[in-house]
């Protein structure tokens, strides 16, 4: 479905549930999203998707909820999940990747999410490694990836996405308002969540397919084009350690490359990145 047609779906008045039949009708032959599990309220779509995956759910099944009582962010943070306003969804994936390459799924999802969001805005958003989508430094969306692996195989990946769609900053908690935004806030008008959701599933389907067929190198130029931190001085909190340096890019496994203050090239696999003033 061309994006223009998807964007022709008029936004429902706020407070109205997603029209899942309409989303399904737009998905066509998309491999992801053949089964959509829809809930008005759930603890966390990631937790439920993991339970389904453990019980043998197929690749491409998606859990979608209008609201989450225990929405989870990275590093044990809470994800604000008010009803009928945003998108909260989790994909069940069974990629043919070695555990070493599993982080590439998050990178591919970041490309898909940036492309989806960009199609509703006047210019593309930025990716903040590894998994935040920002616009002018404010967070629009986040990705929480959880994987189950054995020694040499990924058994399943749960890819959770939270995307602020019609969440006006005035309705956000005071703490969130400082650092978050939404598509509606940026465009000045509510958008159809069905359009955004259908587009996101299609973009994920496409980017995941490219990753499986051609590897991350096929997606890397688009990831790099959205990369927000290149050349920026950053602090990376690694839990027990902090690294300060200049962000250079990512390697083929998705690790962040930083040149530290001693001029050493460091490869960061996981951590919280905070941009610093130069
Ligand atoms: C982050 O930026 O910290 C990641 C946020 C991920 C939030 C989404 S909302 C849908 C899915 N279910 C969850 O509990 N979390 C993810």
PDB file of C-alpha atoms and ligand atoms in Angstrom:
ATOM      1  CA  UNK A   1       0.000   0.000   0.000  1.00  0.00           C
ATOM      2  CA  UNK A   2       1.581   3.335  -0.994  1.00  0.00           C
ATOM      3  CA  UNK A   3       2.116   5.627   2.001  1.00  0.00           C
ATOM      4  CA  UNK A   4      -0.187   8.289   0.536  1.00  0.00           C
ATOM      5  CA  UNK A   5      -3.118   5.858   0.645  1.00  0.00           C
ATOM      6  CA  UNK A   6      -2.250   4.787   4.171  1.00  0.00           C
ATOM      7  CA  UNK A   7      -2.176   8.411   5.229  1.00  0.00           C
ATOM      8  CA  UNK A   8      -5.635   8.905   3.744  1.00  0.00           C
ATOM      9  CA  UNK A   9      -7.198   7.054   6.699  1.00  0.00           C
ATOM     10  CA  UNK A  10      -8.735   9.913   8.738  1.00  0.00           C
ATOM     11  CA  UNK A  11      -7.730  10.034  12.403  1.00  0.00           C
ATOM     12  CA  UNK A  12     -10.385   8.738  14.784  1.00  0.00           C
ATOM     13  CA  UNK A  13     -11.408  11.186  17.517  1.00  0.00           C
ATOM     14  CA  UNK A  14      -9.137  10.767  20.540  1.00  0.00           C
ATOM     15  CA  UNK A  15     -10.249   8.122  23.012  1.00  0.00           C
ATOM     16  CA  UNK A  16     -11.418   5.729  20.281  1.00  0.00           C
ATOM     17  CA  UNK A  17     -10.060   2.161  20.027  1.00  0.00           C
ATOM     18  CA  UNK A  18      -7.917   1.032  17.110  1.00  0.00           C
ATOM     19  CA  UNK A  19      -9.839  -0.369  14.149  1.00  0.00           C
ATOM     20  CA  UNK A  20      -7.835  -3.587  13.852  1.00  0.00           C
ATOM     21  CA  UNK A  21      -9.856  -4.855  10.874  1.00  0.00           C
ATOM     22  CA  UNK A  22      -8.789  -1.752   8.989  1.00  0.00           C
ATOM     23  CA  UNK A  23      -5.147  -2.350   9.866  1.00  0.00           C
ATOM     24  CA  UNK A  24      -5.431  -5.984   8.711  1.00  0.00           C
ATOM     25  CA  UNK A  25      -6.969  -4.882   5.415  1.00  0.00           C
ATOM     26  CA  UNK A  26      -3.899  -2.734   4.710  1.00  0.00           C
ATOM     27  CA  UNK A  27      -1.328  -5.400   5.444  1.00  0.00           C
ATOM     28  CA  UNK A  28      -1.847  -7.459   2.299  1.00  0.00           C
ATOM     29  CA  UNK A  29       0.829 -10.119   1.927  1.00  0.00           C
ATOM     30  CA  UNK A  30       3.019  -8.795   4.729  1.00  0.00           C
ATOM     31  CA  UNK A  31       4.789 -11.768   6.349  1.00  0.00           C
ATOM     32  CA  UNK A  32       4.771 -10.029   9.720  1.00  0.00           C
ATOM     33  CA  UNK A  33       1.323  -9.409  11.155  1.00  0.00           C
ATOM     34  CA  UNK A  34      -0.553 -12.393   9.688  1.00  0.00           C
ATOM     35  CA  UNK A  35      -1.805 -12.880  13.281  1.00  0.00           C
ATOM     36  CA  UNK A  36      -2.562  -9.827  15.423  1.00  0.00           C
ATOM     37  CA  UNK A  37      -3.373 -10.338  19.134  1.00  0.00           C
ATOM     38  CA  UNK A  38      -5.223  -7.237  20.260  1.00  0.00           C
ATOM     39  CA  UNK A  39      -5.918  -6.181  23.878  1.00  0.00           C
ATOM     40  CA  UNK A  40      -7.619  -3.155  25.381  1.00  0.00           C
ATOM     41  CA  UNK A  41      -5.294  -3.407  28.382  1.00  0.00           C
ATOM     42  CA  UNK A  42      -2.376  -5.667  29.195  1.00  0.00           C
ATOM     43  CA  UNK A  43       0.541  -5.749  31.641  1.00  0.00           C
ATOM     44  CA  UNK A  44       3.206  -5.525  28.938  1.00  0.00           C
ATOM     45  CA  UNK A  45       2.946  -6.571  25.289  1.00  0.00           C
ATOM     46  CA  UNK A  46       6.561  -7.837  25.494  1.00  0.00           C
ATOM     47  CA  UNK A  47       5.766 -10.093  28.454  1.00  0.00           C
ATOM     48  CA  UNK A  48       2.678 -11.506  26.745  1.00  0.00           C
ATOM     49  CA  UNK A  49       4.536 -12.004  23.448  1.00  0.00           C
ATOM     50  CA  UNK A  50       7.250 -13.916  25.313  1.00  0.00           C
ATOM     51  CA  UNK A  51       4.613 -16.210  26.865  1.00  0.00           C
ATOM     52  CA  UNK A  52       3.144 -16.834  23.398  1.00  0.00           C
ATOM     53  CA  UNK A  53       6.610 -17.526  21.943  1.00  0.00           C
ATOM     54  CA  UNK A  54       7.330 -20.018  24.742  1.00  0.00           C
ATOM     55  CA  UNK A  55       4.068 -21.783  23.823  1.00  0.00           C
ATOM     56  CA  UNK A  56       5.182 -22.052  20.169  1.00  0.00           C
ATOM     57  CA  UNK A  57       3.686 -18.947  18.513  1.00  0.00           C
ATOM     58  CA  UNK A  58       4.731 -18.435  14.898  1.00  0.00           C
ATOM     59  CA  UNK A  59       7.184 -15.910  13.586  1.00  0.00           C
ATOM     60  CA  UNK A  60       5.412 -12.661  12.739  1.00  0.00           C
ATOM     61  CA  UNK A  61       2.641 -12.830  15.337  1.00  0.00           C
ATOM     62  CA  UNK A  62       2.160  -9.402  16.914  1.00  0.00           C
ATOM     63  CA  UNK A  63       0.724  -8.403  20.288  1.00  0.00           C
ATOM     64  CA  UNK A  64      -0.902  -4.956  20.284  1.00  0.00           C
ATOM     65  CA  UNK A  65      -2.458  -3.184  23.270  1.00  0.00           C
ATOM     66  CA  UNK A  66      -4.337   0.061  23.767  1.00  0.00           C
ATOM     67  CA  UNK A  67      -2.699   0.498  27.178  1.00  0.00           C
ATOM     68  CA  UNK A  68      -0.166  -1.224  29.412  1.00  0.00           C
ATOM     69  CA  UNK A  69      -0.280  -1.349  33.197  1.00  0.00           C
ATOM     70  CA  UNK A  70       3.397  -2.377  33.389  1.00  0.00           C
ATOM     71  CA  UNK A  71       4.893  -1.035  30.171  1.00  0.00           C
ATOM     72  CA  UNK A  72       8.633  -1.629  30.307  1.00  0.00           C
ATOM     73  CA  UNK A  73      11.483   0.442  28.889  1.00  0.00           C
ATOM     74  CA  UNK A  74      15.182  -0.377  28.699  1.00  0.00           C
ATOM     75  CA  UNK A  75      17.306  -0.608  31.830  1.00  0.00           C
ATOM     76  CA  UNK A  76      14.294  -1.373  34.045  1.00  0.00           C
ATOM     77  CA  UNK A  77      12.561   1.918  33.260  1.00  0.00           C
ATOM     78  CA  UNK A  78       8.781   2.365  33.042  1.00  0.00           C
ATOM     79  CA  UNK A  79       7.125   3.150  29.678  1.00  0.00           C
ATOM     80  CA  UNK A  80       4.170   5.524  30.017  1.00  0.00           C
ATOM     81  CA  UNK A  81       1.295   3.750  28.248  1.00  0.00           C
ATOM     82  CA  UNK A  82      -1.976   5.721  28.397  1.00  0.00           C
ATOM     83  CA  UNK A  83      -4.961   4.285  26.451  1.00  0.00           C
ATOM     84  CA  UNK A  84      -6.175   5.122  22.898  1.00  0.00           C
ATOM     85  CA  UNK A  85      -3.330   7.526  22.216  1.00  0.00           C
ATOM     86  CA  UNK A  86      -0.125   5.772  21.157  1.00  0.00           C
ATOM     87  CA  UNK A  87       1.079   2.451  19.804  1.00  0.00           C
ATOM     88  CA  UNK A  88       2.422  -0.376  21.979  1.00  0.00           C
ATOM     89  CA  UNK A  89       3.239  -3.567  20.141  1.00  0.00           C
ATOM     90  CA  UNK A  90       5.571  -6.559  20.244  1.00  0.00           C
ATOM     91  CA  UNK A  91       6.651  -8.701  17.304  1.00  0.00           C
ATOM     92  CA  UNK A  92       7.517 -12.385  17.781  1.00  0.00           C
ATOM     93  CA  UNK A  93      10.481 -13.154  15.513  1.00  0.00           C
ATOM     94  CA  UNK A  94      12.379 -16.379  14.923  1.00  0.00           C
ATOM     95  CA  UNK A  95      15.397 -15.134  12.938  1.00  0.00           C
ATOM     96  CA  UNK A  96      17.966 -17.449  11.439  1.00  0.00           C
ATOM     97  CA  UNK A  97      20.799 -15.570  13.122  1.00  0.00           C
ATOM     98  CA  UNK A  98      23.555 -16.549  15.517  1.00  0.00           C
ATOM     99  CA  UNK A  99      23.155 -15.031  19.029  1.00  0.00           C
ATOM    100  CA  UNK A 100      26.174 -12.813  18.231  1.00  0.00           C
ATOM    101  CA  UNK A 101      24.198 -11.156  15.446  1.00  0.00           C
ATOM    102  CA  UNK A 102      20.886 -10.847  17.328  1.00  0.00           C
ATOM    103  CA  UNK A 103      21.481  -7.112  18.153  1.00  0.00           C
ATOM    104  CA  UNK A 104      21.167  -6.429  14.420  1.00  0.00           C
ATOM    105  CA  UNK A 105      17.415  -6.989  14.806  1.00  0.00           C
ATOM    106  CA  UNK A 106      17.205  -3.849  16.967  1.00  0.00           C
ATOM    107  CA  UNK A 107      19.185  -1.893  14.376  1.00  0.00           C
ATOM    108  CA  UNK A 108      16.927  -3.084  11.540  1.00  0.00           C
ATOM    109  CA  UNK A 109      13.867  -2.179  13.636  1.00  0.00           C
ATOM    110  CA  UNK A 110      15.301   1.289  14.291  1.00  0.00           C
ATOM    111  CA  UNK A 111      15.633   1.834  10.524  1.00  0.00           C
ATOM    112  CA  UNK A 112      12.026   0.671   9.974  1.00  0.00           C
ATOM    113  CA  UNK A 113      10.700   2.834  12.800  1.00  0.00           C
ATOM    114  CA  UNK A 114      12.658   5.897  11.633  1.00  0.00           C
ATOM    115  CA  UNK A 115      11.324   5.418   8.092  1.00  0.00           C
ATOM    116  CA  UNK A 116       7.736   5.007   9.326  1.00  0.00           C
ATOM    117  CA  UNK A 117       7.900   8.069  11.559  1.00  0.00           C
ATOM    118  CA  UNK A 118       9.710  10.080   8.868  1.00  0.00           C
ATOM    119  CA  UNK A 119       6.859   9.461   6.432  1.00  0.00           C
ATOM    120  CA  UNK A 120       4.502  11.375   8.767  1.00  0.00           C
ATOM    121  CA  UNK A 121       6.874  14.286   9.477  1.00  0.00           C
ATOM    122  CA  UNK A 122       8.379  17.105   7.448  1.00  0.00           C
ATOM    123  CA  UNK A 123      11.905  15.654   7.792  1.00  0.00           C
ATOM    124  CA  UNK A 124      13.432  12.392   9.010  1.00  0.00           C
ATOM    125  CA  UNK A 125      13.871  11.712  12.726  1.00  0.00           C
ATOM    126  CA  UNK A 126      17.191  10.640  14.223  1.00  0.00           C
ATOM    127  CA  UNK A 127      18.328   7.300  15.657  1.00  0.00           C
ATOM    128  CA  UNK A 128      20.111   7.497  18.999  1.00  0.00           C
ATOM    129  CA  UNK A 129      22.094   4.287  19.432  1.00  0.00           C
ATOM    130  CA  UNK A 130      20.917   1.698  19.981  1.00  0.00           C
ATOM    131  CA  UNK A 131      17.202   2.102  19.974  1.00  0.00           C
ATOM    132  CA  UNK A 132      15.705   5.544  20.450  1.00  0.00           C
ATOM    133  CA  UNK A 133      13.977   7.571  17.768  1.00  0.00           C
ATOM    134  CA  UNK A 134      14.362  11.290  18.413  1.00  0.00           C
ATOM    135  CA  UNK A 135      13.225  14.497  16.788  1.00  0.00           C
ATOM    136  CA  UNK A 136      15.203  17.616  17.710  1.00  0.00           C
ATOM    137  CA  UNK A 137      16.580  15.687  20.688  1.00  0.00           C
ATOM    138  CA  UNK A 138      13.164  14.636  22.033  1.00  0.00           C
ATOM    139  CA  UNK A 139      12.115  11.016  22.180  1.00  0.00           C
ATOM    140  CA  UNK A 140       9.325   9.841  19.896  1.00  0.00           C
ATOM    141  CA  UNK A 141       9.744   6.077  20.155  1.00  0.00           C
ATOM    142  CA  UNK A 142      11.748   3.338  21.831  1.00  0.00           C
ATOM    143  CA  UNK A 143      12.524  -0.311  21.176  1.00  0.00           C
ATOM    144  CA  UNK A 144      12.861  -3.042  23.781  1.00  0.00           C
ATOM    145  CA  UNK A 145      14.373  -6.214  22.338  1.00  0.00           C
ATOM    146  CA  UNK A 146      14.438  -9.411  24.396  1.00  0.00           C
ATOM    147  CA  UNK A 147      15.924 -12.619  23.022  1.00  0.00           C
ATOM    148  CA  UNK A 148      15.993 -16.267  24.046  1.00  0.00           C
ATOM    149  CA  UNK A 149      19.014 -18.127  22.694  1.00  0.00           C
ATOM    150  CA  UNK A 150      20.716 -21.472  23.092  1.00  0.00           C
ATOM    151  CA  UNK A 151      24.436 -21.885  22.476  1.00  0.00           C
ATOM    152  CA  UNK A 152      24.448 -21.257  18.748  1.00  0.00           C
ATOM    153  CA  UNK A 153      20.909 -20.332  17.819  1.00  0.00           C
ATOM    154  CA  UNK A 154      18.397 -17.581  18.487  1.00  0.00           C
ATOM    155  CA  UNK A 155      15.191 -19.314  19.592  1.00  0.00           C
ATOM    156  CA  UNK A 156      13.042 -16.210  19.419  1.00  0.00           C
ATOM    157  CA  UNK A 157      13.259 -12.452  19.677  1.00  0.00           C
ATOM    158  CA  UNK A 158      10.553 -10.247  21.145  1.00  0.00           C
ATOM    159  CA  UNK A 159      10.777  -6.839  19.554  1.00  0.00           C
ATOM    160  CA  UNK A 160       8.706  -4.320  21.497  1.00  0.00           C
ATOM    161  CA  UNK A 161       7.974  -0.857  20.152  1.00  0.00           C
ATOM    162  CA  UNK A 162       6.419   2.083  21.946  1.00  0.00           C
ATOM    163  CA  UNK A 163       5.604   5.035  19.678  1.00  0.00           C
ATOM    164  CA  UNK A 164       4.105   8.344  20.793  1.00  0.00           C
ATOM    165  CA  UNK A 165       1.444   9.144  18.199  1.00  0.00           C
ATOM    166  CA  UNK A 166      -1.302  11.431  19.544  1.00  0.00           C
ATOM    167  CA  UNK A 167       0.206  11.918  23.004  1.00  0.00           C
ATOM    168  CA  UNK A 168       0.279  15.685  23.447  1.00  0.00           C
ATOM    169  CA  UNK A 169       3.032  16.936  25.708  1.00  0.00           C
ATOM    170  CA  UNK A 170       0.409  18.609  27.891  1.00  0.00           C
ATOM    171  CA  UNK A 171      -0.941  15.163  28.801  1.00  0.00           C
ATOM    172  CA  UNK A 172       2.496  13.691  29.605  1.00  0.00           C
ATOM    173  CA  UNK A 173       3.891  13.439  33.100  1.00  0.00           C
ATOM    174  CA  UNK A 174       5.965  16.489  34.036  1.00  0.00           C
ATOM    175  CA  UNK A 175       9.109  14.381  33.962  1.00  0.00           C
ATOM    176  CA  UNK A 176       8.437  12.914  30.498  1.00  0.00           C
ATOM    177  CA  UNK A 177       7.417  16.253  28.990  1.00  0.00           C
ATOM    178  CA  UNK A 178      10.994  17.528  29.262  1.00  0.00           C
ATOM    179  CA  UNK A 179      12.416  14.844  26.991  1.00  0.00           C
ATOM    180  CA  UNK A 180       9.585  13.369  24.867  1.00  0.00           C
ATOM    181  CA  UNK A 181       7.405  14.369  21.939  1.00  0.00           C
ATOM    182  CA  UNK A 182       4.837  12.749  19.625  1.00  0.00           C
ATOM    183  CA  UNK A 183       3.863  12.765  15.955  1.00  0.00           C
ATOM    184  CA  UNK A 184       0.800  14.914  16.764  1.00  0.00           C
ATOM    185  CA  UNK A 185       2.869  17.411  18.722  1.00  0.00           C
ATOM    186  CA  UNK A 186       5.287  17.760  15.825  1.00  0.00           C
ATOM    187  CA  UNK A 187       2.650  18.020  13.094  1.00  0.00           C
ATOM    188  CA  UNK A 188       0.111  20.022  15.092  1.00  0.00           C
ATOM    189  CA  UNK A 189      -2.664  17.544  14.307  1.00  0.00           C
ATOM    190  CA  UNK A 190      -3.810  14.094  15.396  1.00  0.00           C
ATOM    191  CA  UNK A 191      -2.913  11.310  12.967  1.00  0.00           C
ATOM    192  CA  UNK A 192      -4.633   7.997  12.290  1.00  0.00           C
ATOM    193  CA  UNK A 193      -3.038   5.360  14.526  1.00  0.00           C
ATOM    194  CA  UNK A 194      -4.264   2.717  12.046  1.00  0.00           C
ATOM    195  CA  UNK A 195      -2.176   4.354   9.286  1.00  0.00           C
ATOM    196  CA  UNK A 196       0.899   4.545  11.486  1.00  0.00           C
ATOM    197  CA  UNK A 197       0.485   0.960  12.679  1.00  0.00           C
ATOM    198  CA  UNK A 198      -0.065  -0.510   9.197  1.00  0.00           C
ATOM    199  CA  UNK A 199       2.887   1.433   7.853  1.00  0.00           C
ATOM    200  CA  UNK A 200       5.100   0.339  10.748  1.00  0.00           C
ATOM    201  CA  UNK A 201       4.272  -3.342  10.267  1.00  0.00           C
ATOM    202  CA  UNK A 202       4.983  -3.058   6.520  1.00  0.00           C
ATOM    203  CA  UNK A 203       8.271  -1.229   7.104  1.00  0.00           C
ATOM    204  CA  UNK A 204       9.323  -3.790   9.717  1.00  0.00           C
ATOM    205  CA  UNK A 205       8.427  -6.588   7.308  1.00  0.00           C
ATOM    206  CA  UNK A 206      10.573  -5.002   4.595  1.00  0.00           C
ATOM    207  CA  UNK A 207      13.593  -4.203   6.782  1.00  0.00           C
ATOM    208  CA  UNK A 208      13.516  -7.584   8.539  1.00  0.00           C
ATOM    209  CA  UNK A 209      13.359  -9.268   5.118  1.00  0.00           C
ATOM    210  CA  UNK A 210      16.376  -7.235   3.941  1.00  0.00           C
ATOM    211  CA  UNK A 211      18.301  -8.218   7.084  1.00  0.00           C
ATOM    212  CA  UNK A 212      17.554 -11.903   6.574  1.00  0.00           C
ATOM    213  CA  UNK A 213      18.350 -11.889   2.868  1.00  0.00           C
ATOM    214  CA  UNK A 214      21.355  -9.583   2.652  1.00  0.00           C
ATOM    215  CA  UNK A 215      22.587  -8.997   6.209  1.00  0.00           C
ATOM    216  CA  UNK A 216      22.923  -5.732   8.101  1.00  0.00           C
ATOM    217  CA  UNK A 217      25.307  -4.245   5.507  1.00  0.00           C
ATOM    218  CA  UNK A 218      22.262  -3.756   3.240  1.00  0.00           C
ATOM    219  CA  UNK A 219      20.593  -1.579   5.894  1.00  0.00           C
ATOM    220  CA  UNK A 220      23.678   0.132   7.274  1.00  0.00           C
ATOM    221  CA  UNK A 221      23.641   3.201   4.914  1.00  0.00           C
ATOM    222  CA  UNK A 222      20.076   4.011   6.002  1.00  0.00           C
ATOM    223  CA  UNK A 223      20.941   3.441   9.671  1.00  0.00           C
ATOM    224  CA  UNK A 224      23.984   5.713   9.316  1.00  0.00           C
ATOM    225  CA  UNK A 225      21.914   8.373   7.511  1.00  0.00           C
ATOM    226  CA  UNK A 226      19.668   8.634  10.586  1.00  0.00           C
ATOM    227  CA  UNK A 227      22.488   8.343  13.150  1.00  0.00           C
ATOM    228  CA  UNK A 228      22.192  11.265  15.565  1.00  0.00           C
ATOM    229  CA  UNK A 229      25.472  11.031  17.418  1.00  0.00           C
ATOM    230  CA  UNK A 230      28.214  10.902  14.792  1.00  0.00           C
ATOM    231  CA  UNK A 231      31.124  13.043  15.912  1.00  0.00           C
ATOM    232  CA  UNK A 232      29.297  14.038  19.104  1.00  0.00           C
ATOM    233  CA  UNK A 233      31.010  13.922  22.469  1.00  0.00           C
ATOM    234  CA  UNK A 234      29.126  11.363  24.545  1.00  0.00           C
ATOM    235  CA  UNK A 235      29.153   9.746  27.962  1.00  0.00           C
ATOM    236  CA  UNK A 236      28.281   6.059  28.058  1.00  0.00           C
ATOM    237  CA  UNK A 237      27.141   4.539  31.324  1.00  0.00           C
ATOM    238  CA  UNK A 238      28.068   0.878  31.360  1.00  0.00           C
ATOM    239  CA  UNK A 239      26.745   0.167  34.856  1.00  0.00           C
ATOM    240  CA  UNK A 240      30.066  -0.266  36.655  1.00  0.00           C
ATOM    241  CA  UNK A 241      32.032   2.038  34.355  1.00  0.00           C
ATOM    242  CA  UNK A 242      31.683   5.261  32.373  1.00  0.00           C
ATOM    243  CA  UNK A 243      33.299   5.980  29.009  1.00  0.00           C
ATOM    244  CA  UNK A 244      33.612   9.512  27.617  1.00  0.00           C
ATOM    245  CA  UNK A 245      34.573  10.007  24.001  1.00  0.00           C
ATOM    246  CA  UNK A 246      33.460  10.829  20.489  1.00  0.00           C
ATOM    247  CA  UNK A 247      30.879   8.580  18.768  1.00  0.00           C
ATOM    248  CA  UNK A 248      32.156   7.355  15.400  1.00  0.00           C
ATOM    249  CA  UNK A 249      29.478   4.961  14.129  1.00  0.00           C
ATOM    250  CA  UNK A 250      28.672   1.270  14.476  1.00  0.00           C
ATOM    251  CA  UNK A 251      30.498  -1.928  13.511  1.00  0.00           C
ATOM    252  CA  UNK A 252      29.005  -4.807  11.532  1.00  0.00           C
ATOM    253  CA  UNK A 253      27.496  -6.323  14.698  1.00  0.00           C
ATOM    254  CA  UNK A 254      25.858  -3.079  15.718  1.00  0.00           C
ATOM    255  CA  UNK A 255      28.287  -2.165  18.505  1.00  0.00           C
ATOM    256  CA  UNK A 256      28.834   1.590  18.976  1.00  0.00           C
ATOM    257  CA  UNK A 257      32.364   2.697  18.098  1.00  0.00           C
ATOM    258  CA  UNK A 258      33.695   5.452  20.344  1.00  0.00           C
ATOM    259  CA  UNK A 259      37.109   7.073  20.418  1.00  0.00           C
ATOM    260  CA  UNK A 260      37.757   7.652  24.107  1.00  0.00           C
ATOM    261  CA  UNK A 261      39.656  10.549  25.673  1.00  0.00           C
ATOM    262  CA  UNK A 262      42.908   8.577  25.469  1.00  0.00           C
ATOM    263  CA  UNK A 263      42.395   8.183  21.714  1.00  0.00           C
ATOM    264  CA  UNK A 264      41.542   4.472  22.099  1.00  0.00           C
ATOM    265  CA  UNK A 265      38.888   2.977  19.843  1.00  0.00           C
ATOM    266  CA  UNK A 266      36.251   1.334  22.054  1.00  0.00           C
ATOM    267  CA  UNK A 267      33.473  -0.953  20.921  1.00  0.00           C
ATOM    268  CA  UNK A 268      30.360  -0.636  23.126  1.00  0.00           C
ATOM    269  CA  UNK A 269      27.889  -3.521  23.004  1.00  0.00           C
ATOM    270  CA  UNK A 270      25.336  -2.227  25.543  1.00  0.00           C
ATOM    271  CA  UNK A 271      24.975   0.948  27.563  1.00  0.00           C
ATOM    272  CA  UNK A 272      23.159   4.223  28.038  1.00  0.00           C
ATOM    273  CA  UNK A 273      24.488   7.030  25.832  1.00  0.00           C
ATOM    274  CA  UNK A 274      24.210  10.648  26.951  1.00  0.00           C
ATOM    275  CA  UNK A 275      25.228  13.348  24.440  1.00  0.00           C
ATOM    276  CA  UNK A 276      27.494  15.969  26.041  1.00  0.00           C
ATOM    277  CA  UNK A 277      28.188  19.560  25.138  1.00  0.00           C
ATOM    278  CA  UNK A 278      31.511  19.663  23.271  1.00  0.00           C
TER     279      UNK A 278
HETATM  280  C1  LIG B   1      12.925   2.243  25.699  1.00  0.00           C
HETATM  281  O1  LIG B   1      13.126   3.199  24.972  1.00  0.00           O
HETATM  282  O2  LIG B   1      13.330   2.221  26.863  1.00  0.00           O
HETATM  283  C2  LIG B   1      12.160   1.063  25.148  1.00  0.00           C
HETATM  284  C3  LIG B   1      10.672   1.262  25.287  1.00  0.00           C
HETATM  285  C4  LIG B   1       9.865   0.116  24.735  1.00  0.00           C
HETATM  286  C5  LIG B   1       8.391   0.240  25.082  1.00  0.00           C
HETATM  287  C6  LIG B   1       7.581  -0.800  24.379  1.00  0.00           C
HETATM  288  S1  LIG B   1       5.848  -0.488  24.493  1.00  0.00           S
HETATM  289  C7  LIG B   1       5.520  -2.062  23.803  1.00  0.00           C
HETATM  290  C8  LIG B   1       6.515  -3.026  24.427  1.00  0.00           C
HETATM  291  N1  LIG B   1       6.000  -3.538  25.693  1.00  0.00           N
HETATM  292  C9  LIG B   1       6.731  -3.109  26.718  1.00  0.00           C
HETATM  293  O3  LIG B   1       6.491  -3.380  27.921  1.00  0.00           O
HETATM  294  N2  LIG B   1       7.728  -2.344  26.296  1.00  0.00           N
HETATM  295  C10 LIG B   1       7.744  -2.225  24.859  1.00  0.00           C
END
